[in-house]
Coordinates of C-alpha atoms in Angstrom, one line a residue:
X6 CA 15.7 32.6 9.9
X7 CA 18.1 30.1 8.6
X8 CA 17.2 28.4 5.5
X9 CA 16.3 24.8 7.2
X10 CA 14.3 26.4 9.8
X11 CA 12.2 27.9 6.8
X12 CA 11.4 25.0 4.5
X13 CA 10.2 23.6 8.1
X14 CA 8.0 26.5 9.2
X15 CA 7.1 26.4 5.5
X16 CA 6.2 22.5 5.5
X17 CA 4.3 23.2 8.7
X18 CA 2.2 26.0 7.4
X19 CA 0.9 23.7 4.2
X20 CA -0.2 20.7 6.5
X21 CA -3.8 21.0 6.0
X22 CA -5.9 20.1 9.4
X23 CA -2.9 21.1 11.3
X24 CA -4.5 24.1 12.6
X25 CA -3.1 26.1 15.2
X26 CA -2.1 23.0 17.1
X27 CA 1.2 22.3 14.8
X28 CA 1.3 19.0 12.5
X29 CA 0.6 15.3 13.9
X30 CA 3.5 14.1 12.9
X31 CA 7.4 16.2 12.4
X32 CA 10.3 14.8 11.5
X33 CA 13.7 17.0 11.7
X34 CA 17.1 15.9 10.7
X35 CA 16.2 11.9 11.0
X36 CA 18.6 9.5 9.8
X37 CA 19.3 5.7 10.3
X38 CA 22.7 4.4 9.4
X39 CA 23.1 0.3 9.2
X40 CA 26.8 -0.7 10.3
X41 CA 29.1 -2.5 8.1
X42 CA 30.9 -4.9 10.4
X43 CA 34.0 -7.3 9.0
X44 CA 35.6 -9.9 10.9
X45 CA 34.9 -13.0 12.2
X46 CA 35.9 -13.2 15.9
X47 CA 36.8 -9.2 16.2
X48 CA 34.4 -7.4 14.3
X49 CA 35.5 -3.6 13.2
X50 CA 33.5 -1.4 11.9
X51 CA 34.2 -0.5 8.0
X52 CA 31.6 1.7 7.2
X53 CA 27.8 2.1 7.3
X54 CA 24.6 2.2 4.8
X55 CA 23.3 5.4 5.0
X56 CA 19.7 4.3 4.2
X57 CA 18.1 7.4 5.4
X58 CA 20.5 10.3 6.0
X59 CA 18.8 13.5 7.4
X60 CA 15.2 14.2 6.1
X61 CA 12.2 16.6 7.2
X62 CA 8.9 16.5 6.5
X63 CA 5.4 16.9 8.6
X64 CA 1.9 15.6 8.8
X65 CA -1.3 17.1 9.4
X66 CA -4.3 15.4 11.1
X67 CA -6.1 13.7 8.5
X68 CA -4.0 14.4 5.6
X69 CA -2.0 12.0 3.7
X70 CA 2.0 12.3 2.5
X71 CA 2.4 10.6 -0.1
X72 CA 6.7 9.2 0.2
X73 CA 8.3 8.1 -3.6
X74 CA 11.1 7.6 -5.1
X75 CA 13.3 4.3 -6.5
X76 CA 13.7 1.1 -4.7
X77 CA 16.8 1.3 -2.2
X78 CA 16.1 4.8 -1.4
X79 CA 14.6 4.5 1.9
X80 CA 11.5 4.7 1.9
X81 CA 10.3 1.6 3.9
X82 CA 13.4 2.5 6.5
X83 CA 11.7 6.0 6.7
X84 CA 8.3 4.2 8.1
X85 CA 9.8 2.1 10.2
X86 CA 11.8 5.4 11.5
X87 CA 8.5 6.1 12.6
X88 CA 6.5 3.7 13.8
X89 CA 9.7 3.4 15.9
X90 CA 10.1 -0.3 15.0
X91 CA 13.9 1.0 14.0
X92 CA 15.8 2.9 16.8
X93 CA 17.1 6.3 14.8
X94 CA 21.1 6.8 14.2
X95 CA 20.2 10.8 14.8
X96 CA 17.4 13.6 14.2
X97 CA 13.7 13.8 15.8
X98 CA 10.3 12.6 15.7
X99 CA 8.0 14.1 17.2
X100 CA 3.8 13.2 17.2
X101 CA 1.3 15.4 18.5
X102 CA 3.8 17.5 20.3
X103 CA 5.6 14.3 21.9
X104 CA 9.0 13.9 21.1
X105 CA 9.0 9.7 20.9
X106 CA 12.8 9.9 18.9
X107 CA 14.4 8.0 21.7
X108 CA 11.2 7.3 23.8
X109 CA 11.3 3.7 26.0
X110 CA 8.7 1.1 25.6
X111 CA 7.2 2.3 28.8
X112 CA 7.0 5.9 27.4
X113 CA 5.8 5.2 24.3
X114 CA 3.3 2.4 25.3
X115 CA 0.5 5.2 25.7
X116 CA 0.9 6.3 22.1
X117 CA 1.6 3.4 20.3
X118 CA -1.7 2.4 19.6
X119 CA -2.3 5.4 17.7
X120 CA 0.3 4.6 14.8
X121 CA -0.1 2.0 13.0
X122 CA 1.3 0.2 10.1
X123 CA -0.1 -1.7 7.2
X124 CA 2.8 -3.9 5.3
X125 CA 3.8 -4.6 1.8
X126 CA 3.2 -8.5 1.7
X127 CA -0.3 -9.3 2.9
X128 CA 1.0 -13.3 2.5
X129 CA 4.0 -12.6 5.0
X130 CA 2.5 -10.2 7.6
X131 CA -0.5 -12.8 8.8
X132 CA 0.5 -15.1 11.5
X133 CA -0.7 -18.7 9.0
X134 CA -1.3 -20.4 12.6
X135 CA -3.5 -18.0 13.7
X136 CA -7.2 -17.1 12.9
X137 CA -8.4 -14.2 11.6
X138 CA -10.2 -12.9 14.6
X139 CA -6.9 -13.7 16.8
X140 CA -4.8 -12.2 14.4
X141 CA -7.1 -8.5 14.6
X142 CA -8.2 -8.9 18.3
X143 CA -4.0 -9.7 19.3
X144 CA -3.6 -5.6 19.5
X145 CA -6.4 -4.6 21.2
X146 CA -5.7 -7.6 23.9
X147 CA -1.4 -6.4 23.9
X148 CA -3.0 -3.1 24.9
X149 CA -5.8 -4.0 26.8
X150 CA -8.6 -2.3 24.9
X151 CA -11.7 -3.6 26.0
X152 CA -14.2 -2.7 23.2
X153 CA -18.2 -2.5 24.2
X154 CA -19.4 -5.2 23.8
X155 CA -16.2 -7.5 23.8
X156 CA -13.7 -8.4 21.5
X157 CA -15.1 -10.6 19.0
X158 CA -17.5 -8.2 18.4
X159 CA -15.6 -5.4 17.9
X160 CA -13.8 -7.8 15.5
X161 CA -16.7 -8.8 13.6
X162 CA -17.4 -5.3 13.2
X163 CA -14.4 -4.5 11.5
X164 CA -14.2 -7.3 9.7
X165 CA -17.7 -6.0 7.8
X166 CA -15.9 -2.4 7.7
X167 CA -12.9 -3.3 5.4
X168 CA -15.4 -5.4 3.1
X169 CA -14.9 -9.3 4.4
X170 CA -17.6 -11.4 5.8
X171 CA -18.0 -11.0 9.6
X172 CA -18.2 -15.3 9.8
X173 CA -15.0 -15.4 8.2
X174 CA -13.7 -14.7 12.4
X175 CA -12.4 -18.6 12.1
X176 CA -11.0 -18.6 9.1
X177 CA -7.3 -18.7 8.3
X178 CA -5.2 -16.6 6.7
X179 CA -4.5 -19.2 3.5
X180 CA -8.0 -19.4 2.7
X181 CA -8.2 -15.4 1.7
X182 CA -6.6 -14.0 -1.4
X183 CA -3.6 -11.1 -1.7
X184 CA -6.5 -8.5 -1.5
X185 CA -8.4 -10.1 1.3
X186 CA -5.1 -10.5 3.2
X187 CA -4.5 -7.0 2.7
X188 CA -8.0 -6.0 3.8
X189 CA -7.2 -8.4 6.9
X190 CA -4.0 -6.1 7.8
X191 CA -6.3 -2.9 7.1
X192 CA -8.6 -4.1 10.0
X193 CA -5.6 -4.9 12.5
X194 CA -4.4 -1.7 12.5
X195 CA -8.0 0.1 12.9
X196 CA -8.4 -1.7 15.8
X197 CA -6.5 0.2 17.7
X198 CA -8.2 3.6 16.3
X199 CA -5.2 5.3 15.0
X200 CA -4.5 8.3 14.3
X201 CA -1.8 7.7 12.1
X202 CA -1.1 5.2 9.7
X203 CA 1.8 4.4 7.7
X204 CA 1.2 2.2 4.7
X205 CA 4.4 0.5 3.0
X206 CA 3.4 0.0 -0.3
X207 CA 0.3 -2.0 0.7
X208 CA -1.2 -2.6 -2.8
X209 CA 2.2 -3.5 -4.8
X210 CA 1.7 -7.1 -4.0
X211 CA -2.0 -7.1 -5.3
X212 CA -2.8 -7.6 -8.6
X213 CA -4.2 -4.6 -10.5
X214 CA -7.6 -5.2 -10.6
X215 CA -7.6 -5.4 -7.2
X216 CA -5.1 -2.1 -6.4
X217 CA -8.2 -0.2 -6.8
X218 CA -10.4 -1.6 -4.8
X219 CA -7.8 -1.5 -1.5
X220 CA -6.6 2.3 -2.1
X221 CA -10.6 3.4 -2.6
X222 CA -10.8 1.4 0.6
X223 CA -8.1 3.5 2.6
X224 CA -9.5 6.7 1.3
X225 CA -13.0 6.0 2.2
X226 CA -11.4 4.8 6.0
X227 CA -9.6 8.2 5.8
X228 CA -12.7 10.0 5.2
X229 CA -14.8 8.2 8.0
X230 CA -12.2 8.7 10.7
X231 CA -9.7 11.0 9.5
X232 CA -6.7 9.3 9.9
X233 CA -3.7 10.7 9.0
X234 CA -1.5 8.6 6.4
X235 CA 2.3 8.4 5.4
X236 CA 1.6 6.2 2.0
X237 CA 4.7 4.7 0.8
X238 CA 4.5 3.8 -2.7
X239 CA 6.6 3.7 -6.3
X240 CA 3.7 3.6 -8.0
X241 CA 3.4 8.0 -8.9
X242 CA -0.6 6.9 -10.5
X243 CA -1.8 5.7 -7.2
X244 CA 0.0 8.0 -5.1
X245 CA -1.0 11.0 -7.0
X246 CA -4.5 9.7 -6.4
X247 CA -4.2 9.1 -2.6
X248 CA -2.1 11.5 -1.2
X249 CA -2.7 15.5 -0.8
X250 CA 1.0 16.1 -0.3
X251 CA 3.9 14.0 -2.0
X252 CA 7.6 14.3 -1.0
X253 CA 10.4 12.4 -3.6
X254 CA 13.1 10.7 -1.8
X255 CA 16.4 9.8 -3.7
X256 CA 19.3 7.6 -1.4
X257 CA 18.3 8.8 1.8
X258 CA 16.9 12.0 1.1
X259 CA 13.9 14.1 0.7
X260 CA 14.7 16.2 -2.7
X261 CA 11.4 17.5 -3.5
X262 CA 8.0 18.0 -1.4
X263 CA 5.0 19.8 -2.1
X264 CA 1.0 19.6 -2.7
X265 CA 0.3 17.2 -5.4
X266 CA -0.7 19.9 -8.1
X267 CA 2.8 21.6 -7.9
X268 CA 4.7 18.0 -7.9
X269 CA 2.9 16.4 -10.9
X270 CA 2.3 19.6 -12.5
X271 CA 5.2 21.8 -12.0
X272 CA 8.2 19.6 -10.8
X273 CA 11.2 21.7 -10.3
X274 CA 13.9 19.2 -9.3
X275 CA 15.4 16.9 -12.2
X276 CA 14.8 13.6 -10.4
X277 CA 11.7 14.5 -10.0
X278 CA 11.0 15.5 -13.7
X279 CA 12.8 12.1 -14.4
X280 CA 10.2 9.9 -12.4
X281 CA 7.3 11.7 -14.0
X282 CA 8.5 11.0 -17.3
X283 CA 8.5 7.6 -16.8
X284 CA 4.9 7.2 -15.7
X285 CA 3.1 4.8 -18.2
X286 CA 0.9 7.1 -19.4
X287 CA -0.5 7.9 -23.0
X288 CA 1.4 9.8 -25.5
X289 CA -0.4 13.0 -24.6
X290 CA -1.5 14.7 -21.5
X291 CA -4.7 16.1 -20.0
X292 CA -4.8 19.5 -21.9
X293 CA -2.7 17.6 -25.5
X294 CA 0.3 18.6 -24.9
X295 CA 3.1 15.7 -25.6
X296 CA 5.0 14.4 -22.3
X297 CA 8.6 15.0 -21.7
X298 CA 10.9 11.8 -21.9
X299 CA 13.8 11.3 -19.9
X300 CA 16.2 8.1 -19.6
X301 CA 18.7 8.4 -16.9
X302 CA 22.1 6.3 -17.0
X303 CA 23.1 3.9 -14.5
X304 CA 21.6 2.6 -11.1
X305 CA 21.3 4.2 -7.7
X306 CA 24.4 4.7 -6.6
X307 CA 25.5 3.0 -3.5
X308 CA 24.2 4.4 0.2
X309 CA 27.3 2.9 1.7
X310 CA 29.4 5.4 -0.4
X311 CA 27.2 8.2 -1.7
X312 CA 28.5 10.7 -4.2
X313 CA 29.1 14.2 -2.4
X314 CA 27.0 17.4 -2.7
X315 CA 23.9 16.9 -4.6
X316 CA 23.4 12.7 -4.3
X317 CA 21.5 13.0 -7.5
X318 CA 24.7 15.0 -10.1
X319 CA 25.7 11.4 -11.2
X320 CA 22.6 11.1 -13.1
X321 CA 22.1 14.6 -13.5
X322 CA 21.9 16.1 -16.7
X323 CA 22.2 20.2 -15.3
X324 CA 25.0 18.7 -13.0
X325 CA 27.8 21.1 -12.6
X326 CA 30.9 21.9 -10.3
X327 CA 29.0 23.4 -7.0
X328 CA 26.5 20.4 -7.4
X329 CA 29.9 17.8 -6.1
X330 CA 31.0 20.7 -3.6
X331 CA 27.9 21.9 -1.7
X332 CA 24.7 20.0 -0.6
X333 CA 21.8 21.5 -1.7
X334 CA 19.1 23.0 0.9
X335 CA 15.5 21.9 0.8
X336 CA 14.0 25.3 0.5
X337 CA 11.2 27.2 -1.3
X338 CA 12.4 28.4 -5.0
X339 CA 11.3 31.6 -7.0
X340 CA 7.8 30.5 -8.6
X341 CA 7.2 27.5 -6.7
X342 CA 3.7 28.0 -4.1
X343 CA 4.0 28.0 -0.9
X344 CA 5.3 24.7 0.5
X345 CA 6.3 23.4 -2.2
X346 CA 9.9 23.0 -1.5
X347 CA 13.2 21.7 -3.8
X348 CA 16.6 21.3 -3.0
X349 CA 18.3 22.0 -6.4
X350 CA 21.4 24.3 -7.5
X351 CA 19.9 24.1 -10.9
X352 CA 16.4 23.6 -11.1
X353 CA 13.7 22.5 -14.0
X354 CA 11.5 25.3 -15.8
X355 CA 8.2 23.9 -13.8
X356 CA 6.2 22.3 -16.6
X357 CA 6.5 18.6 -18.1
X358 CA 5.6 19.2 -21.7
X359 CA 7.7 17.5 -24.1
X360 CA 11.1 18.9 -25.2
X361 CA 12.9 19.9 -28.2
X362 CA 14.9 16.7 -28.0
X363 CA 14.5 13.9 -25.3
X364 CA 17.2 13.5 -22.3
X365 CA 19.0 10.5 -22.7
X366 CA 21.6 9.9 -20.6
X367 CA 22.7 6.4 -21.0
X368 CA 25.3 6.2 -23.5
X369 CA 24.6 2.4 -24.8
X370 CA 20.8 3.5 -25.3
X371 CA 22.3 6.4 -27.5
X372 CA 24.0 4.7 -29.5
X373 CA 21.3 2.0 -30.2
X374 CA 18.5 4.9 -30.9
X375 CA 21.5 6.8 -33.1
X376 CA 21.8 3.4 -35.3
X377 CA 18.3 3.1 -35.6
X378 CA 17.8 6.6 -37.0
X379 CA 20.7 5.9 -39.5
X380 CA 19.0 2.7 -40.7
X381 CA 15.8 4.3 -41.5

């Protein structure tokens, strides 16, 4: 068995509720590639933006994935990839046994009820000219769902589940705050009972008082009717306390996925180690043992022109020579549990106590922290 084929079997087997009926949801190889077009009456193609660029991962029924990583990575592409409201450059999707990569409206028009999406901006996904109820009852009407008891009802009823007042049916959407609005878009997409939903950063628009409130929300809607999630977020707090499983994407692809224990606890991938550090946390951990602190130089570098090999060796403090000339595999590495996989030349020891010296990796900040050590 090649090494691909076993960090898939190996994501498979750690998809809890998957039984013996495989995962929900499996992605193999999927990419999407924007084209770079110049010219004004004879367009050429110059190039492309490799926003997501050949990433695998799976869901079980009723379990949640948490997907992070840095703005401009992909993430949001990556849910679009599957909700298929972006038509894939290659790869596979495949839900409950269906592949739906490539699938036409007709084809897909059975299952599309069944994944949903909640957005980032509860201000921009409401319709303003429509009501509440219209805005929740449109999908079940597009599908022709005809709840007992009728639509409004059904409405009303959901309405009360997410937390809002059922007599707030007439109401428009600019007379509700961010976290209403978001509870609003929560409601829309159960009307349709899903079985999976993918959530694009649905809380970091709120304000964080009322962050809370919507994630206990989701989890206590998981709960009820197990629906499966994909939770897109950059916020590592709230996705280490939704998600079961969390995979780290970095320009376009997945470089570290396991169960949330093994990712927050014992990271083996430097990005990885890199994002933890940066959590705004206090100065000491759980069990008093000081954080590790990492700066990394630079920006993301650009998906139109990603660096070769490992994308990450630019930033890289372990980079060497076979990270430009070979692509690391996302496989399972000596130590690591089971499904926990890392694709890494040169991984971390898997701990994130503090160092003997922090990494810093942006020359200016050196020399700023080296001047202020000499003054004192």
């Amino acid at each position: 068995m090649s090494e691909k084929a076993t960090s898939v079997a190996e994501q498979r087997g750690s998809a809890p509720g998957s039984g013996g009926t495989g995962p929900l949801l499996e992605v193999t190889g999927l990419a999407k590639y924007f084209p770079i077009n110049m010219g004004f009456l004879f367009k050429r193609h110059v190039g492309d933006v490799r926003a997501v660029d050949g990433i695998d991962f799976s869901i079980g029924r009723g379990e949640t994935l948490g997907l992070v990583g840095e703005s401009g990575c992909g993430k949001s592409t990556t849910g679009r990839l599957v909700t298929r409201l972006l038509e894939p450059t290659a790869g596979k999707v495949v839900y409950a046994g269906q592949d739906i990569t490539h699938a036409s409206r007709r084809a897909i028009a059975p299952i599309r009820s069944e994944i949903q999406m909640i957005f980032q901006d509860p201000y921009a996904s409401l319709n303003p000219r429509q009501t509440v109820g219209d805005i929740i009852a449109n999908p079940m009407e597009v599908n022709a769902i005809k709840p007992p008891g009728g639509v409004e009802r059904r409405v009303r009823e959901l309405l009360e589940t997410v937390g809002l007042n059922p007599e707030h049916y007439n109401r428009f959407p600019h007379e509700f705050s961010g976290g209403q609005r978001q509870r609003i878009g929560v409601a829309r997409a159960l009307g349709l009972e899903p079985k999976l939903i993918v959530a694009d950063e649905p809380v970091s628009a709120l304000d964080v008082s009322i962050q809370a409130q919507v994630v206990n929300l989701l989890q206590d809607l998981q709960r009820e009717l197990d629906i499966a999630f994909l939770f897109i977020a950059h916020d590592l707090a709230i996705v280490r306390h939704f998600s079961q499983r969390v995979a780290v994407m970095y320009l376009g692809r997945i470089v570290e996925v396991g169960d949330r224990e093994s990712i927050y606890r014992r990271p083996r991938h430097p990005y990885t180690h890199a994002l933890l550090s940066a959590v705004p946390e206090a100065v000491v951990d759980e069990e008093g043992e000081a954080r590790e602190r990492i700066r990394l130089a630079g920006d993301v570098p650009s998906p139109v022109d990603p660096p070769s090999g490992c994308r990450f060796r630019t930033r890289c403090w372990k980079a060497q020579d076979r990270c430009a000339s070979e692509t690391p595999p996302l496989v399972r590495i000596g130590g690591n549990r089971e499904g926990h996989l890392t694709a890494c030349h040169f991984p971390e020891e898997p701990t994130i106590t503090a160092r003997d010296e922090d990494v810093v990796l942006d020359p200016a900040l050196a020399a700023i922290e080296e001047a202020t050590d000499t003054a004192h």
